[in-house]
C-alpha positions as a printed Julia matrix, in Angstrom:
299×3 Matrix{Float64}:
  23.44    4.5    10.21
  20.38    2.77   11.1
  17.42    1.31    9.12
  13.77    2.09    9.2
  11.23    0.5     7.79
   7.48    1.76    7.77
   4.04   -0.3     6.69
   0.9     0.91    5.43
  -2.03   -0.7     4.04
  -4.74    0.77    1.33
  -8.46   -0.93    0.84
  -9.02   -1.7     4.36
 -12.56   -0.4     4.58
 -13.73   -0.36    0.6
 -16.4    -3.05   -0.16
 -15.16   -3.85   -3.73
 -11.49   -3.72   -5.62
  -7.94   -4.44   -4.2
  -6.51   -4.21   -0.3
  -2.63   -3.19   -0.5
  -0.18   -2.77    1.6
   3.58   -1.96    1.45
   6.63   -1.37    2.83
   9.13    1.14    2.75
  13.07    0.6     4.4
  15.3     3.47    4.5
  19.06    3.35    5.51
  19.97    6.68    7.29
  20.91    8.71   10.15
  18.5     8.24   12.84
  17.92   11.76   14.2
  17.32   12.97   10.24
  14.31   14.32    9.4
  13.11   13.78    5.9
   9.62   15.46    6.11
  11.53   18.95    7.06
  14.69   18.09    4.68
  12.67   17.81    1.53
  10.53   21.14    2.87
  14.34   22.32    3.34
  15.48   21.6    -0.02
  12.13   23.38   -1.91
  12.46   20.36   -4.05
   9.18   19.46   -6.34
   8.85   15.71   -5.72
   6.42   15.26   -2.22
   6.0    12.42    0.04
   2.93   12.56    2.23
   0.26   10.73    3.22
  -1.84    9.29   -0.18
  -5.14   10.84    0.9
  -3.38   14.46    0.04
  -2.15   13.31   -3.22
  -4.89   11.49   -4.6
  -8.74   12.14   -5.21
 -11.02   10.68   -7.45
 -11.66   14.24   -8.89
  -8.17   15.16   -9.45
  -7.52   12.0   -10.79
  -4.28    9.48  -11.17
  -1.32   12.24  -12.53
   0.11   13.52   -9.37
   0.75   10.45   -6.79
   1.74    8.78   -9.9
   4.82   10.95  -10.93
   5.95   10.41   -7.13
   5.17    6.58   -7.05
   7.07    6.35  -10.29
   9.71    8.2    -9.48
  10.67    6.27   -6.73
   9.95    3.2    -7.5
  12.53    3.7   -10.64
  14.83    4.73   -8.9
  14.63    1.43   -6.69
  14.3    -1.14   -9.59
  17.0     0.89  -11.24
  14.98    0.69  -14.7
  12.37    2.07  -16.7
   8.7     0.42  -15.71
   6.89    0.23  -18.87
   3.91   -1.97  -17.83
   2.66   -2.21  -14.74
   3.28   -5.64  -14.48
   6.95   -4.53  -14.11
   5.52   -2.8   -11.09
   4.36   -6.31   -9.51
   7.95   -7.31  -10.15
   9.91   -4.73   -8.97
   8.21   -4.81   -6.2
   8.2    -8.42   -4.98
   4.57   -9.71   -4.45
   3.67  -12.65   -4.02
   3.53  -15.06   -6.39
   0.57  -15.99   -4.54
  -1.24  -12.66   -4.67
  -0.29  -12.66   -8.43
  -1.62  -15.77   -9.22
  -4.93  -15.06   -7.97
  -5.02  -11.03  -10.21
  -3.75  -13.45  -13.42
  -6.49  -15.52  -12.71
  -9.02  -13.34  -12.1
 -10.7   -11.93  -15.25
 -11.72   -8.62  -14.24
  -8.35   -7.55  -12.82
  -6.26   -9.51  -15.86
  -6.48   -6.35  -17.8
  -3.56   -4.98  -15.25
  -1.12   -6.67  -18.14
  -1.73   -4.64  -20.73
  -1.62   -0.99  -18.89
   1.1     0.48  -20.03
   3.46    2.95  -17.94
   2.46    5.89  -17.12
  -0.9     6.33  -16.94
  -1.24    9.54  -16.8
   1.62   11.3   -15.5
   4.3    13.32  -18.05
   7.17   10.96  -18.29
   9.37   14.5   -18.51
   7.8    15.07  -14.83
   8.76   11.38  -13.09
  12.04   12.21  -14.62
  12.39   15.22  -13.36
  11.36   13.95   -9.69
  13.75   11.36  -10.29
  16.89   13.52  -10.2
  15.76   15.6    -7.58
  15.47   12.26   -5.53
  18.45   11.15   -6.72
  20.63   14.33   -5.31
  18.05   14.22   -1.99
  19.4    10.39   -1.12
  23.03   11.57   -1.38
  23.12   14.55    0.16
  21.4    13.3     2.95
  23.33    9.85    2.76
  20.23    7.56    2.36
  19.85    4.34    0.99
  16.72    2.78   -0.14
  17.18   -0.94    1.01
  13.42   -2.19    0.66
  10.16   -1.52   -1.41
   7.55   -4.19   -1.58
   4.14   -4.63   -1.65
   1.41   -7.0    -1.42
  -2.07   -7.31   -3.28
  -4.99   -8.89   -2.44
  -7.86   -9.65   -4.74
 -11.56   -9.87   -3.25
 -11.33  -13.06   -4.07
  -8.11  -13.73   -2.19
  -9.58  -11.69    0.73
 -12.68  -13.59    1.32
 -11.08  -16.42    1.35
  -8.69  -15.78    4.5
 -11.52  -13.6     6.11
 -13.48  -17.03    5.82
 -10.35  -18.54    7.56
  -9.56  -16.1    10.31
 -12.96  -15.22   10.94
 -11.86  -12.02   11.46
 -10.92   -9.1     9.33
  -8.37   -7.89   11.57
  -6.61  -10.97   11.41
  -6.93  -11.3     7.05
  -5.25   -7.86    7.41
  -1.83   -9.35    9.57
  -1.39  -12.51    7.42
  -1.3   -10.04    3.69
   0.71   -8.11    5.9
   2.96  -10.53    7.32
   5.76  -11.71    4.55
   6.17   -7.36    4.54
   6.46   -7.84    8.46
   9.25  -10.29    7.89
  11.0    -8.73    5.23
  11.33   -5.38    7.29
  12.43   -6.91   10.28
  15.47   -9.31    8.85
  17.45   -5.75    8.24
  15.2    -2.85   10.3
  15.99   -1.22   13.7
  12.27    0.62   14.05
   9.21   -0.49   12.23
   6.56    1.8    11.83
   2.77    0.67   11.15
   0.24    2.58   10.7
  -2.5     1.03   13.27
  -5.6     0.0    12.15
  -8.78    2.03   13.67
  -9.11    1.7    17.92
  -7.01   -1.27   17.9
  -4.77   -0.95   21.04
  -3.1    -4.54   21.57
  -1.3    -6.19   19.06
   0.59   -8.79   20.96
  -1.85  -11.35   19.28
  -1.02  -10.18   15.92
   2.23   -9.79   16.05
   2.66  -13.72   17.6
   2.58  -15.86   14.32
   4.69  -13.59   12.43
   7.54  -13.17   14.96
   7.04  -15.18   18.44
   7.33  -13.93   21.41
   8.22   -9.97   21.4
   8.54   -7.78   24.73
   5.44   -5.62   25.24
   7.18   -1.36   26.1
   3.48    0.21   25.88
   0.06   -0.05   24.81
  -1.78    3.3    24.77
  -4.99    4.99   22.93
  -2.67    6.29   20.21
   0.91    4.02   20.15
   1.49    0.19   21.04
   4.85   -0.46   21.29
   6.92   -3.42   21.32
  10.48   -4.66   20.94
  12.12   -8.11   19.58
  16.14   -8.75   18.93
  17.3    -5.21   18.73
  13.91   -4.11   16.49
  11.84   -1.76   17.69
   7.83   -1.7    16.45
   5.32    0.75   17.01
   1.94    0.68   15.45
   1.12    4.22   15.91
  -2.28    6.47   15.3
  -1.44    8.3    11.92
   1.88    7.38   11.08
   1.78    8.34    7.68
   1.97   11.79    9.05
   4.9    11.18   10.88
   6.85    9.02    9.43
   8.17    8.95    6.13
   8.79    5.8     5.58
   5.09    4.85    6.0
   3.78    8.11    4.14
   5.58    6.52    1.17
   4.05    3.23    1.81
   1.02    4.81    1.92
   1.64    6.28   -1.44
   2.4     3.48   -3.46
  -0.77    0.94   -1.71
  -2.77    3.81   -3.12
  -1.15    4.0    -6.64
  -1.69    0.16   -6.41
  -5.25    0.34   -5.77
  -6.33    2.55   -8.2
  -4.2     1.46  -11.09
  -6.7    -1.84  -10.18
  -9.51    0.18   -9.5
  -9.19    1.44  -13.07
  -8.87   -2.38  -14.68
 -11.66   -3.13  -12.24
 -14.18   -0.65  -13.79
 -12.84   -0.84  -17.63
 -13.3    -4.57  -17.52
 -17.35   -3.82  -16.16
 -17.88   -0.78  -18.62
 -17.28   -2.75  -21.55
 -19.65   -5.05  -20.75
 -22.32   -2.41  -19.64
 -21.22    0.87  -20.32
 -24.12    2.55  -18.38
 -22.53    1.47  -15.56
 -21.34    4.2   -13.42
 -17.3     4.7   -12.28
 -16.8     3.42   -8.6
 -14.23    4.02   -6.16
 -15.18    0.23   -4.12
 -16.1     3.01   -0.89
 -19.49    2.06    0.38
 -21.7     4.39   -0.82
 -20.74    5.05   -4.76
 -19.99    0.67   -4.63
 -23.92    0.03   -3.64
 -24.92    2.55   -6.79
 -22.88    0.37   -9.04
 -23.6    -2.4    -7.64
 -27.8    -1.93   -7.44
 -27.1    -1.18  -11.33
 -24.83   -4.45  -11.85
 -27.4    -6.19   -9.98
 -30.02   -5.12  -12.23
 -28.27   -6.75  -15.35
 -28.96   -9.87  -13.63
 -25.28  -10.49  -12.01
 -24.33  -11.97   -9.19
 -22.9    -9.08   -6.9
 -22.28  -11.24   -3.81
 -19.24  -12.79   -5.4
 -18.04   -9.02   -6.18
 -18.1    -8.0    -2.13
 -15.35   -7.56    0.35
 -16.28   -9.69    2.94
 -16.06   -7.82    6.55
């Protein structure tokens, strides 16, 4: 039995709402694979990557049954708020402090579990999981998450300088966590980044470099392997879960974030934070004489 852990981050490229990223560590046998074992098993519960699970059109329902089920199953209890989430999941206190402060993402305390989703459904999901782990002799031995606030985000942008670099430090106490009990680490890699011996340095020291290519960068510390690899979330189950729950993250937020502004203007249209609905709302926010500079994702 080995352990695999994978990372993937949501809210990279928006210009408004929350960036989230998680991590997802799986005990098992190493030459299993769970994408074709769960197509095996014609169960209903689906791991893949978020983008297939979630539009704005189709709405919150579907990657939330799956999020929930899973995430259940690892706090071993019902999540009733999504505060419970936060918990279960281990963010930073940090990262907490600054949503609790923040009065446009506070809402988050009162949004009560599920959303949107058929609680008869998670459950359902839920056993089918359940029976999946065992008969496949898996063990869930990490779920956790971080989330970052614009706020919190401009602030380390202003201290790295450098986007790329914000991204590895929200990233980092995952990094650390995954690596104390992994043998591979999967991460998703971020756009035509190639080299990541630089990123990986304050988080670990020094690590042997196996490869660096135009779609995996490789690299090896203490037994761990690491690969940051061109669509992982396709390939790797561990990160297509990760990649699931950042999104549930992000728009559970997203959802605080534009309840908190429709209240207050209720012309306003819904955004998603992408670039070109987030200028819309923001022209119109800007219009009602607010400040929309301390609303942007710096870059």
């Amino acid at each position: 039995m080995k352990t695999f852990s994978g990372i993937d981050e949501v809210g990279y490229g928006p210009i408004l709402g929350c960036y989230c990223t998680s991590v997802v560590s799986l005990e098992k046998q190493e030459d299993i694979d769970l994408f074709g074992s769960v197509a095996a098993s014609k169960v209903s519960f689906l791991v893949c990557d978020s983008k297939k699970l979630y539009s704005a059109k189709k709405g919150i329902a579907d990657i939330e049954s799956e999020v929930l089920a899973w995430l259940e199953i690892y706090a071993d209890t019902k999540l009733q708020k999504f505060k419970d989430i936060l918990q279960a999941l281990s963010v930073p206190k940090g990262s907490i402090c600054y949503l609790d402060n923040s009065s446009i993402y506070s809402l988050y305390k009162d949004i009560t579990l599920p959303i949107s989703a058929k609680y008869s459904v998670i459950e359902e999901k839920k056993t089918q999981i359940k029976v999946f782990l065992k008969s496949n002799n898996i063990n869930i031995k990490l779920i956790s998450s971080n989330i970052v606030t614009h706020e919190l985000w401009n602030k380390e942008v202003h201290i790295s300088d450098n986007k790329s670099q914000a991204a590895r430090v929200f990233i980092e106490p995952l990094l650390k966590k995954a690596f104390k009990l992994s043998d591979k680490i999967y991460i998703d890699r971020q756009g035509g980044r190639k080299f990541y011996l630089p990123w990986l340095y304050p988080s670990l020291g020094m690590v042997d470099v196996l490869y660096e290519n135009k779609y995996i960068s490789s690299y090896y510390k203490n037994g761990v392997d690491i690969l940051f690899e061109i669509k992982a979330d396709n390939k790797y189950f561990e990160v297509a879960l990760a990649s699931m729950i950042s999104k549930y993250l992000r728009e559970v937020l997203m959802m605080a974030f534009n309840t908190y502004w429709k209240k207050k203007y209720p012309s306003l249209p819904i955004t998603t934070g992408y670039y070109v609905d987030a200028m819309k709302f923001l022209t119109q926010l800007e219009e009602e004489g607010i400040d929309i500079s301390k609303l942007i994702r710096t870059k």
